[in-house]
């Protein structure tokens, strides 16, 4: 007697679940992007007690339909324009199913050679497709791995950087003199990594952005380095970002890396969202200077059709992460590891265990082809350019900087000054989101409110961006009319 399903019963129920998924995706567009539920709405509707006896799948699907879907923000909706996308293509769901079917735990090469080697092949091949320096491949002495997130990537490279900066770190821990360089626009995961690594918030040096931009000022970085070295501090890592979360700013990676090299500082390039665009040769210039970096991260789970989680991380020195992270108790010893001929990915990450994530990445590139991935990115960049033209041509709106790839930042113009514009922008965003027709998020840049339009959902097409633009204009007109301010045509 097993508690698991009989494979034939699984076949029947599995078809029902696949049908559910297909229906859900086909019907997404008709649903509100964001639910209008109050806190506690879901908890009040979930069965309070766990079932003592087996229950039919139909009951579960019924509760998913009645409780889960109506309370879900639909990230796969074609009019989801918030944060950055979290693509979960149907290709990747198929790959995830295969990975789940194998149920392999790939902590060591020997615990599933395929889980390790498929990942190595994928990461080497994607390094080539992105135009990364061959030094980031296993053949070139570096290598790549799939982390759960860009945040984890930042943490493990910080640990590798601490180990490289002072080999006593593994024994003695941090000294309190370490410094990590970011800007005000760097993702908060760097500050979190600094905290988790036990460096203390004082270790985080926020370098100025260049005047009139939100990108790191390489001169200010070089000056901060010199000052810190002169003060006896230990610069450990700098994180230039390609495509910041707030506004898509691009730090000058080459100039930052050149300044860092003089002091042996680890350069980690965070291109969590924008990096995958380098699959298109015309966007490869965004990664200029990455060949000088020590590590590079981009997420397949944002804009590259791959269901969360798949944070791709490459390092120039393939021994750097194991040197910092490897701990080998007796029960993990095995001949393959001791031969030195294999990669044990447990040494490249914080947890011991790991999923076979490479299979879903493979399913995506196999199903869509590199041509399909490039078309996906190019279409969204073109839609962003069109939306930016519409914003430019409308006196009731203004662009906040030029779009980066498929991220358009804008605000409402009332004619009544910055404060009124910011308040109107906030009100318009709230009204768009409350309508359920589209979902947007915001940031504050240079002290001003900014509406972010991140185009990138798997099924977003021209009509969806047009619908958003119509809705933005309609809500702006309503807000102006309520405020009694000027109306524009
Ligand atoms: N870095 C950048 C630039 C991001 O935009 C994000 C998320 O949006 C992250 C890091 C964190 O990504 P993750 O959720 O994979 O940790």
Short mmCIF file of C-alpha atoms and ligand atoms in Angstrom, two decimals:
data_model
loop_
_atom_site.label_atom_id
_atom_site.label_comp_id
_atom_site.label_asym_id
_atom_site.label_seq_id
_atom_site.Cartn_x
_atom_site.Cartn_y
_atom_site.Cartn_z
CA UNK A 1 0.00 0.00 0.00
CA UNK A 2 1.51 3.34 -1.03
CA UNK A 3 0.19 6.80 -0.32
CA UNK A 4 1.13 7.81 -3.84
CA UNK A 5 -0.98 7.68 -6.96
CA UNK A 6 -1.00 4.67 -9.19
CA UNK A 7 0.69 5.76 -12.46
CA UNK A 8 -2.48 5.09 -14.46
CA UNK A 9 -4.53 7.20 -12.08
CA UNK A 10 -1.83 9.88 -12.34
CA UNK A 11 -2.22 9.79 -16.12
CA UNK A 12 -5.97 10.54 -15.78
CA UNK A 13 -5.55 13.26 -13.14
CA UNK A 14 -2.51 14.72 -14.88
CA UNK A 15 -4.54 15.23 -18.03
CA UNK A 16 -7.18 17.01 -15.93
CA UNK A 17 -4.52 19.34 -14.47
CA UNK A 18 -3.02 20.05 -17.88
CA UNK A 19 -6.54 20.85 -19.15
CA UNK A 20 -6.99 23.18 -16.18
CA UNK A 21 -3.71 24.96 -16.98
CA UNK A 22 -4.59 25.32 -20.67
CA UNK A 23 -8.04 26.72 -19.82
CA UNK A 24 -6.58 29.08 -17.22
CA UNK A 25 -4.01 30.50 -19.61
CA UNK A 26 -6.53 30.77 -22.46
CA UNK A 27 -8.93 32.68 -20.20
CA UNK A 28 -6.41 35.00 -18.53
CA UNK A 29 -7.13 38.08 -20.59
CA UNK A 30 -10.75 38.21 -19.46
CA UNK A 31 -9.79 38.28 -15.78
CA UNK A 32 -8.74 41.27 -13.66
CA UNK A 33 -4.95 41.43 -13.37
CA UNK A 34 -5.05 42.12 -9.66
CA UNK A 35 -7.61 40.75 -7.21
CA UNK A 36 -9.67 43.10 -5.12
CA UNK A 37 -9.58 40.97 -1.96
CA UNK A 38 -9.05 42.13 1.61
CA UNK A 39 -6.41 40.61 3.91
CA UNK A 40 -7.77 37.35 5.36
CA UNK A 41 -10.14 36.71 2.42
CA UNK A 42 -8.29 33.54 1.41
CA UNK A 43 -7.75 32.23 4.92
CA UNK A 44 -11.45 32.56 5.65
CA UNK A 45 -12.26 30.37 2.65
CA UNK A 46 -9.63 27.66 2.99
CA UNK A 47 -10.70 24.44 4.71
CA UNK A 48 -9.37 24.90 8.24
CA UNK A 49 -8.63 21.23 8.91
CA UNK A 50 -6.34 19.01 6.87
CA UNK A 51 -8.26 16.07 5.37
CA UNK A 52 -7.91 12.91 7.43
CA UNK A 53 -8.81 10.74 4.43
CA UNK A 54 -7.89 10.94 0.75
CA UNK A 55 -9.94 13.49 -1.17
CA UNK A 56 -10.58 13.72 -4.91
CA UNK A 57 -8.54 16.06 -7.12
CA UNK A 58 -11.77 17.62 -8.35
CA UNK A 59 -12.34 19.10 -4.88
CA UNK A 60 -8.88 20.67 -4.92
CA UNK A 61 -9.38 22.15 -8.39
CA UNK A 62 -12.73 23.48 -7.26
CA UNK A 63 -11.12 25.31 -4.32
CA UNK A 64 -8.37 26.61 -6.59
CA UNK A 65 -11.06 28.02 -8.89
CA UNK A 66 -13.16 29.53 -6.09
CA UNK A 67 -10.45 30.73 -3.70
CA UNK A 68 -6.96 30.72 -5.17
CA UNK A 69 -7.44 32.18 -8.64
CA UNK A 70 -9.74 35.05 -7.57
CA UNK A 71 -7.14 36.05 -4.97
CA UNK A 72 -4.11 35.79 -7.27
CA UNK A 73 -2.27 38.64 -8.92
CA UNK A 74 -2.01 37.26 -12.43
CA UNK A 75 1.64 37.70 -13.34
CA UNK A 76 1.13 35.86 -16.63
CA UNK A 77 -1.68 38.24 -17.69
CA UNK A 78 -0.86 40.09 -20.92
CA UNK A 79 -1.60 43.42 -19.21
CA UNK A 80 0.71 42.81 -16.25
CA UNK A 81 3.23 45.67 -16.47
CA UNK A 82 4.39 45.79 -12.83
CA UNK A 83 7.83 45.28 -11.26
CA UNK A 84 9.72 43.25 -13.86
CA UNK A 85 8.00 40.32 -15.57
CA UNK A 86 8.15 36.79 -14.14
CA UNK A 87 7.67 34.83 -17.34
CA UNK A 88 6.31 31.30 -16.82
CA UNK A 89 5.92 30.07 -20.38
CA UNK A 90 4.09 26.85 -21.05
CA UNK A 91 7.35 25.48 -22.46
CA UNK A 92 8.96 25.95 -19.08
CA UNK A 93 6.04 24.32 -17.25
CA UNK A 94 6.61 21.21 -19.37
CA UNK A 95 10.31 21.24 -18.48
CA UNK A 96 9.47 21.69 -14.81
CA UNK A 97 7.18 18.69 -14.99
CA UNK A 98 10.00 16.55 -16.38
CA UNK A 99 12.30 17.77 -13.64
CA UNK A 100 9.67 16.96 -11.00
CA UNK A 101 9.14 13.55 -12.59
CA UNK A 102 12.80 12.64 -12.20
CA UNK A 103 12.71 14.05 -8.68
CA UNK A 104 16.48 14.22 -8.69
CA UNK A 105 18.38 16.09 -5.99
CA UNK A 106 21.49 17.34 -7.72
CA UNK A 107 23.66 18.42 -4.80
CA UNK A 108 26.60 16.35 -6.04
CA UNK A 109 27.54 15.21 -9.53
CA UNK A 110 27.18 11.67 -8.24
CA UNK A 111 23.63 12.23 -6.92
CA UNK A 112 22.51 12.82 -10.50
CA UNK A 113 25.16 13.28 -13.18
CA UNK A 114 22.57 14.53 -15.67
CA UNK A 115 21.34 17.29 -13.36
CA UNK A 116 24.87 18.66 -13.14
CA UNK A 117 26.01 18.16 -16.70
CA UNK A 118 22.84 19.42 -18.40
CA UNK A 119 23.22 22.56 -16.29
CA UNK A 120 26.88 22.92 -17.27
CA UNK A 121 26.04 22.51 -20.95
CA UNK A 122 23.14 24.99 -20.73
CA UNK A 123 25.21 27.61 -18.91
CA UNK A 124 28.16 27.28 -21.29
CA UNK A 125 25.82 27.48 -24.29
CA UNK A 126 23.93 30.49 -22.92
CA UNK A 127 27.24 32.20 -22.15
CA UNK A 128 28.02 31.88 -25.86
CA UNK A 129 24.56 32.99 -26.95
CA UNK A 130 24.77 36.08 -24.72
CA UNK A 131 28.23 36.91 -26.07
CA UNK A 132 29.93 36.55 -22.68
CA UNK A 133 33.70 36.23 -22.58
CA UNK A 134 34.65 32.53 -22.97
CA UNK A 135 36.46 32.88 -19.62
CA UNK A 136 33.01 32.51 -18.00
CA UNK A 137 32.58 28.98 -19.41
CA UNK A 138 33.82 25.74 -17.89
CA UNK A 139 36.09 25.26 -20.89
CA UNK A 140 37.53 28.71 -20.19
CA UNK A 141 38.25 28.05 -16.51
CA UNK A 142 35.11 29.71 -15.17
CA UNK A 143 31.59 28.34 -15.17
CA UNK A 144 27.92 28.96 -14.61
CA UNK A 145 25.20 27.66 -12.36
CA UNK A 146 21.51 28.22 -11.76
CA UNK A 147 20.71 29.89 -8.46
CA UNK A 148 17.20 30.30 -7.12
CA UNK A 149 17.47 34.07 -7.55
CA UNK A 150 19.71 37.01 -8.33
CA UNK A 151 19.68 37.71 -4.58
CA UNK A 152 21.31 34.37 -3.85
CA UNK A 153 23.79 35.00 -6.66
CA UNK A 154 24.78 38.27 -4.98
CA UNK A 155 25.22 36.56 -1.63
CA UNK A 156 27.42 33.72 -2.87
CA UNK A 157 29.66 35.98 -4.94
CA UNK A 158 30.07 38.25 -1.92
CA UNK A 159 31.23 35.23 0.10
CA UNK A 160 33.64 34.29 -2.71
CA UNK A 161 34.91 37.88 -2.78
CA UNK A 162 35.46 37.89 0.99
CA UNK A 163 37.41 34.65 0.70
CA UNK A 164 39.52 36.02 -2.15
CA UNK A 165 40.18 39.29 -0.34
CA UNK A 166 41.40 37.52 2.81
CA UNK A 167 41.98 33.76 2.92
CA UNK A 168 41.71 33.97 6.72
CA UNK A 169 38.01 34.82 6.32
CA UNK A 170 36.94 31.18 6.42
CA UNK A 171 38.64 30.74 9.77
CA UNK A 172 38.25 34.12 11.41
CA UNK A 173 35.20 35.69 9.77
CA UNK A 174 34.93 39.34 8.88
CA UNK A 175 37.15 42.04 10.36
CA UNK A 176 34.76 44.99 10.22
CA UNK A 177 36.90 46.79 7.66
CA UNK A 178 35.31 45.28 4.54
CA UNK A 179 33.57 47.60 2.11
CA UNK A 180 31.03 46.86 -0.66
CA UNK A 181 30.22 49.49 -3.29
CA UNK A 182 26.74 50.15 -4.72
CA UNK A 183 24.63 53.15 -5.71
CA UNK A 184 21.28 54.34 -4.39
CA UNK A 185 19.75 52.51 -7.37
CA UNK A 186 21.38 49.10 -6.76
CA UNK A 187 18.90 46.36 -5.92
CA UNK A 188 18.28 45.89 -2.20
CA UNK A 189 19.51 42.30 -2.49
CA UNK A 190 23.07 43.66 -2.24
CA UNK A 191 22.31 45.35 1.08
CA UNK A 192 20.69 42.10 2.20
CA UNK A 193 23.74 40.08 1.14
CA UNK A 194 25.95 42.44 3.15
CA UNK A 195 23.70 41.90 6.17
CA UNK A 196 23.52 38.12 5.76
CA UNK A 197 27.30 37.93 5.37
CA UNK A 198 27.61 39.66 8.73
CA UNK A 199 29.43 42.72 7.41
CA UNK A 200 27.07 45.24 9.01
CA UNK A 201 25.36 48.11 7.23
CA UNK A 202 28.46 50.29 7.69
CA UNK A 203 30.20 48.09 5.10
CA UNK A 204 27.88 49.33 2.36
CA UNK A 205 29.31 52.33 0.54
CA UNK A 206 26.72 54.15 -1.55
CA UNK A 207 28.63 55.73 -4.44
CA UNK A 208 27.21 58.84 -6.10
CA UNK A 209 25.50 58.64 -9.45
CA UNK A 210 26.87 60.80 -12.27
CA UNK A 211 25.21 64.25 -12.43
CA UNK A 212 21.89 64.15 -14.27
CA UNK A 213 21.84 60.34 -14.38
CA UNK A 214 21.01 57.42 -12.13
CA UNK A 215 24.14 55.50 -13.18
CA UNK A 216 27.21 55.05 -10.98
CA UNK A 217 29.80 57.79 -11.36
CA UNK A 218 33.04 55.87 -12.01
CA UNK A 219 35.11 58.86 -10.85
CA UNK A 220 33.25 58.90 -7.54
CA UNK A 221 33.78 55.15 -7.23
CA UNK A 222 37.52 55.44 -7.88
CA UNK A 223 37.75 58.26 -5.33
CA UNK A 224 35.84 56.23 -2.72
CA UNK A 225 38.18 53.29 -3.30
CA UNK A 226 41.27 55.42 -2.86
CA UNK A 227 39.93 57.04 0.27
CA UNK A 228 38.95 53.71 1.81
CA UNK A 229 42.29 52.08 1.02
CA UNK A 230 44.09 55.10 2.49
CA UNK A 231 41.97 54.75 5.63
CA UNK A 232 43.05 51.11 6.02
CA UNK A 233 39.71 49.67 4.95
CA UNK A 234 39.37 46.63 2.69
CA UNK A 235 37.34 47.12 -0.52
CA UNK A 236 35.83 43.72 -1.34
CA UNK A 237 33.16 43.97 -4.01
CA UNK A 238 31.49 46.46 -6.32
CA UNK A 239 28.17 45.79 -7.99
CA UNK A 240 27.50 47.68 -11.20
CA UNK A 241 23.95 47.12 -12.47
CA UNK A 242 22.85 46.77 -16.07
CA UNK A 243 19.21 47.79 -15.90
CA UNK A 244 18.37 49.03 -12.40
CA UNK A 245 15.07 48.00 -10.92
CA UNK A 246 13.66 51.49 -10.52
CA UNK A 247 14.33 53.08 -13.87
CA UNK A 248 16.55 50.72 -15.91
CA UNK A 249 19.72 52.79 -15.44
CA UNK A 250 22.93 51.24 -16.73
CA UNK A 251 26.11 51.62 -14.74
CA UNK A 252 29.34 52.05 -16.75
CA UNK A 253 30.64 48.53 -16.19
CA UNK A 254 33.92 48.98 -18.06
CA UNK A 255 35.02 52.12 -16.21
CA UNK A 256 33.92 50.67 -12.86
CA UNK A 257 35.74 47.39 -13.54
CA UNK A 258 38.92 49.21 -14.55
CA UNK A 259 38.93 51.21 -11.33
CA UNK A 260 38.17 48.07 -9.30
CA UNK A 261 40.98 46.09 -10.89
CA UNK A 262 43.64 48.40 -9.48
CA UNK A 263 42.60 47.35 -5.97
CA UNK A 264 41.70 43.70 -6.64
CA UNK A 265 38.02 44.37 -5.92
CA UNK A 266 35.55 41.70 -7.08
CA UNK A 267 33.23 43.06 -9.79
CA UNK A 268 29.76 41.51 -9.80
CA UNK A 269 27.51 42.66 -12.63
CA UNK A 270 23.84 42.48 -11.73
CA UNK A 271 21.84 42.32 -14.95
CA UNK A 272 18.96 40.43 -13.38
CA UNK A 273 16.35 41.78 -15.77
CA UNK A 274 18.19 43.33 -18.73
CA UNK A 275 21.00 40.81 -19.23
CA UNK A 276 18.98 38.34 -21.28
CA UNK A 277 18.49 41.00 -23.97
CA UNK A 278 22.10 40.35 -24.99
CA UNK A 279 20.79 37.32 -26.86
CA UNK A 280 20.00 39.93 -29.52
CA UNK A 281 23.26 41.19 -31.05
CA UNK A 282 21.87 44.73 -31.28
CA UNK A 283 21.57 44.88 -27.45
CA UNK A 284 24.91 43.28 -26.67
CA UNK A 285 26.53 46.67 -26.19
CA UNK A 286 24.65 46.86 -22.87
CA UNK A 287 27.11 44.28 -21.56
CA UNK A 288 30.17 46.25 -22.60
CA UNK A 289 32.88 45.71 -20.00
CA UNK A 290 31.38 42.53 -18.54
CA UNK A 291 34.43 40.72 -19.91
CA UNK A 292 36.40 42.50 -17.15
CA UNK A 293 34.04 41.38 -14.38
CA UNK A 294 34.45 38.50 -11.95
CA UNK A 295 30.82 37.44 -12.05
CA UNK A 296 27.66 38.14 -14.00
CA UNK A 297 24.04 37.38 -13.12
CA UNK A 298 20.87 37.50 -15.17
CA UNK A 299 17.52 35.89 -14.50
CA UNK A 300 15.91 33.53 -16.97
CA UNK A 301 12.87 33.79 -14.69
CA UNK A 302 12.21 37.42 -15.45
CA UNK A 303 12.04 38.03 -19.21
CA UNK A 304 13.35 34.77 -20.66
CA UNK A 305 10.18 32.68 -20.63
CA UNK A 306 11.41 30.45 -17.79
CA UNK A 307 9.20 29.89 -14.74
CA UNK A 308 10.62 31.03 -11.40
CA UNK A 309 13.19 30.06 -10.26
CA UNK A 310 16.17 30.28 -12.61
CA UNK A 311 18.79 32.86 -11.67
CA UNK A 312 21.76 32.38 -13.99
CA UNK A 313 25.17 33.14 -12.51
CA UNK A 314 28.57 32.93 -14.16
CA UNK A 315 31.96 33.33 -12.50
CA UNK A 316 35.31 33.88 -14.17
CA UNK A 317 37.15 31.63 -11.71
CA UNK A 318 35.43 28.25 -11.50
CA UNK A 319 37.15 27.50 -8.19
CA UNK A 320 36.09 30.71 -6.42
CA UNK A 321 32.71 29.57 -5.09
CA UNK A 322 33.84 26.08 -3.96
CA UNK A 323 36.88 27.62 -2.23
CA UNK A 324 34.56 29.84 -0.21
CA UNK A 325 31.66 27.47 0.36
CA UNK A 326 32.77 23.85 0.30
CA UNK A 327 32.42 21.84 3.52
CA UNK A 328 32.61 18.07 3.15
CA UNK A 329 31.27 15.82 5.89
CA UNK A 330 31.98 12.11 5.59
CA UNK A 331 28.50 11.22 4.30
CA UNK A 332 29.01 13.35 1.18
CA UNK A 333 32.38 11.85 0.24
CA UNK A 334 32.43 9.93 -3.02
CA UNK A 335 34.92 8.82 -5.64
CA UNK A 336 33.72 11.18 -8.36
CA UNK A 337 34.16 14.28 -6.19
CA UNK A 338 37.56 13.10 -5.04
CA UNK A 339 38.67 12.50 -8.62
CA UNK A 340 38.42 16.25 -9.20
CA UNK A 341 36.84 15.52 -12.59
CA UNK A 342 33.33 16.72 -11.73
CA UNK A 343 31.49 19.81 -10.57
CA UNK A 344 29.51 19.50 -7.35
CA UNK A 345 27.02 22.35 -7.51
CA UNK A 346 26.34 22.19 -3.74
CA UNK A 347 29.61 24.12 -3.46
CA UNK A 348 28.26 26.94 -5.63
CA UNK A 349 25.28 27.84 -3.44
CA UNK A 350 24.04 28.18 0.13
CA UNK A 351 21.70 25.18 0.41
CA UNK A 352 22.99 21.66 0.04
CA UNK A 353 20.09 20.31 -2.02
CA UNK A 354 19.11 21.60 -5.41
CA UNK A 355 16.47 21.09 -8.07
CA UNK A 356 17.13 20.09 -11.66
CA UNK A 357 16.31 23.59 -12.93
CA UNK A 358 18.32 23.27 -16.13
CA UNK A 359 15.66 21.00 -17.61
CA UNK A 360 13.09 23.79 -17.75
CA UNK A 361 15.62 26.20 -19.24
CA UNK A 362 16.43 23.55 -21.85
CA UNK A 363 12.71 22.99 -22.52
CA UNK A 364 12.32 26.73 -23.11
CA UNK A 365 15.17 27.11 -25.58
CA UNK A 366 14.28 23.81 -27.22
CA UNK A 367 10.64 24.81 -27.65
CA UNK A 368 11.06 28.47 -28.55
CA UNK A 369 14.51 28.36 -30.15
CA UNK A 370 16.97 31.21 -29.75
CA UNK A 371 15.04 32.86 -32.58
CA UNK A 372 11.84 32.71 -30.49
CA UNK A 373 13.61 34.14 -27.44
CA UNK A 374 15.05 36.98 -29.50
CA UNK A 375 11.65 37.70 -31.09
CA UNK A 376 10.06 37.84 -27.60
CA UNK A 377 12.60 40.44 -26.44
CA UNK A 378 12.57 42.43 -29.66
CA UNK A 379 8.79 42.66 -29.72
CA UNK A 380 8.65 44.10 -26.22
CA UNK A 381 11.44 46.58 -26.91
CA UNK A 382 9.57 47.75 -30.01
CA UNK A 383 6.32 48.09 -28.03
CA UNK A 384 8.16 50.17 -25.42
CA UNK A 385 9.55 52.44 -28.14
CA UNK A 386 6.04 52.95 -29.54
CA UNK A 387 4.59 53.72 -26.11
CA UNK A 388 7.44 56.19 -25.50
CA UNK A 389 6.58 57.96 -28.77
CA UNK A 390 2.94 58.23 -27.69
CA UNK A 391 3.96 59.65 -24.31
CA UNK A 392 6.31 62.16 -25.97
CA UNK A 393 3.55 63.32 -28.29
CA UNK A 394 0.99 63.81 -25.52
CA UNK A 395 1.25 67.08 -23.57
CA UNK A 396 -0.59 65.45 -20.67
CA UNK A 397 2.33 63.09 -19.96
CA UNK A 398 6.10 63.17 -19.87
CA UNK A 399 8.77 60.52 -20.21
CA UNK A 400 11.13 60.17 -17.28
CA UNK A 401 14.36 59.49 -19.16
CA UNK A 402 14.54 57.41 -22.29
CA UNK A 403 13.22 53.85 -22.06
CA UNK A 404 15.72 51.11 -21.31
CA UNK A 405 14.80 48.11 -23.46
CA UNK A 406 11.15 47.41 -22.55
CA UNK A 407 10.89 49.61 -19.43
CA UNK A 408 9.13 52.94 -19.94
CA UNK A 409 9.09 55.44 -17.07
CA UNK A 410 6.57 58.26 -17.25
CA UNK A 411 4.45 60.65 -15.27
CA UNK A 412 1.35 62.74 -15.66
CA UNK A 413 1.71 66.46 -16.46
CA UNK A 414 -0.96 68.71 -15.00
CA UNK A 415 0.52 72.12 -15.74
CA UNK A 416 0.35 72.88 -12.02
CA UNK A 417 3.91 72.04 -11.02
CA UNK A 418 5.86 69.02 -9.82
CA UNK A 419 3.83 68.35 -6.69
CA UNK A 420 0.57 68.29 -8.60
CA UNK A 421 2.13 66.12 -11.32
CA UNK A 422 3.37 63.60 -8.75
CA UNK A 423 0.02 63.49 -6.97
CA UNK A 424 -1.82 63.06 -10.27
CA UNK A 425 0.58 60.30 -11.35
CA UNK A 426 0.01 58.45 -8.09
CA UNK A 427 -3.75 58.80 -8.45
CA UNK A 428 -3.66 57.58 -12.06
CA UNK A 429 -1.60 54.52 -11.13
CA UNK A 430 -4.02 53.68 -8.30
CA UNK A 431 -7.00 54.03 -10.61
CA UNK A 432 -5.45 51.86 -13.35
CA UNK A 433 -4.68 49.13 -10.83
CA UNK A 434 -8.12 49.37 -9.19
CA UNK A 435 -9.74 48.94 -12.61
CA UNK A 436 -8.22 45.45 -12.84
CA UNK A 437 -7.56 46.08 -16.50
CA UNK A 438 -3.81 46.48 -16.13
CA UNK A 439 -1.23 46.39 -13.37
CA UNK A 440 1.54 48.96 -12.89
CA UNK A 441 4.08 49.73 -10.18
CA UNK A 442 6.00 52.89 -9.35
CA UNK A 443 9.28 54.19 -8.08
CA UNK A 444 10.63 57.49 -6.83
CA UNK A 445 13.60 58.89 -8.76
CA UNK A 446 15.27 62.20 -8.01
CA UNK A 447 12.58 62.80 -5.40
CA UNK A 448 9.81 62.56 -8.02
CA UNK A 449 7.06 59.97 -8.42
CA UNK A 450 7.48 57.75 -11.49
CA UNK A 451 5.05 55.32 -13.11
CA UNK A 452 6.95 52.29 -14.42
CA UNK A 453 5.60 50.35 -17.40
CA UNK A 454 7.59 47.10 -17.63
CA UNK A 455 6.52 45.39 -20.83
CA UNK A 456 7.46 41.72 -20.84
CA UNK A 457 4.73 39.23 -20.04
CA UNK A 458 4.84 36.09 -22.16
CA UNK A 459 1.67 36.95 -24.11
CA UNK A 460 1.83 40.76 -24.13
CA UNK A 461 1.28 42.11 -27.64
CA UNK A 462 0.67 45.47 -29.28
CA UNK A 463 -3.04 45.51 -28.45
CA UNK A 464 -2.36 45.15 -24.74
CA UNK A 465 0.02 48.10 -24.63
CA UNK A 466 -2.49 50.13 -26.66
CA UNK A 467 -5.18 49.24 -24.12
CA UNK A 468 -2.90 50.36 -21.30
CA UNK A 469 -2.19 53.66 -23.02
CA UNK A 470 -5.91 54.28 -23.57
CA UNK A 471 -6.56 53.49 -19.92
CA UNK A 472 -3.74 55.78 -18.72
CA UNK A 473 -5.12 58.64 -20.80
CA UNK A 474 -8.67 58.04 -19.58
CA UNK A 475 -7.64 57.89 -15.93
CA UNK A 476 -5.45 60.98 -16.29
CA UNK A 477 -8.43 62.86 -17.75
CA UNK A 478 -10.60 61.72 -14.84
CA UNK A 479 -7.99 62.77 -12.28
CA UNK A 480 -7.52 66.18 -13.89
CA UNK A 481 -11.22 66.71 -14.10
CA UNK A 482 -11.67 65.79 -10.42
CA UNK A 483 -8.86 68.23 -9.52
CA UNK A 484 -10.32 70.90 -11.78
CA UNK A 485 -7.02 71.25 -13.63
CA UNK A 486 -6.42 71.83 -17.27
CA UNK A 487 -7.68 69.29 -19.84
CA UNK A 488 -5.54 68.31 -22.77
CA UNK A 489 -6.88 66.91 -26.01
N1 LIG B 1 18.66 42.79 -9.27
C1 LIG B 1 17.85 43.52 -10.03
C2 LIG B 1 18.43 44.59 -10.90
C3 LIG B 1 16.47 43.30 -10.00
O1 LIG B 1 15.66 44.07 -10.75
C4 LIG B 1 15.95 42.29 -9.15
C5 LIG B 1 14.51 42.05 -9.09
O2 LIG B 1 13.70 42.68 -9.72
C6 LIG B 1 16.85 41.55 -8.39
C7 LIG B 1 18.20 41.83 -8.45
C8 LIG B 1 16.38 40.48 -7.46
O3 LIG B 1 15.94 39.37 -8.20
P1 LIG B 1 15.58 38.00 -7.51
O4 LIG B 1 14.13 38.06 -7.21
O5 LIG B 1 15.93 36.96 -8.55
O6 LIG B 1 16.42 37.86 -6.30
#
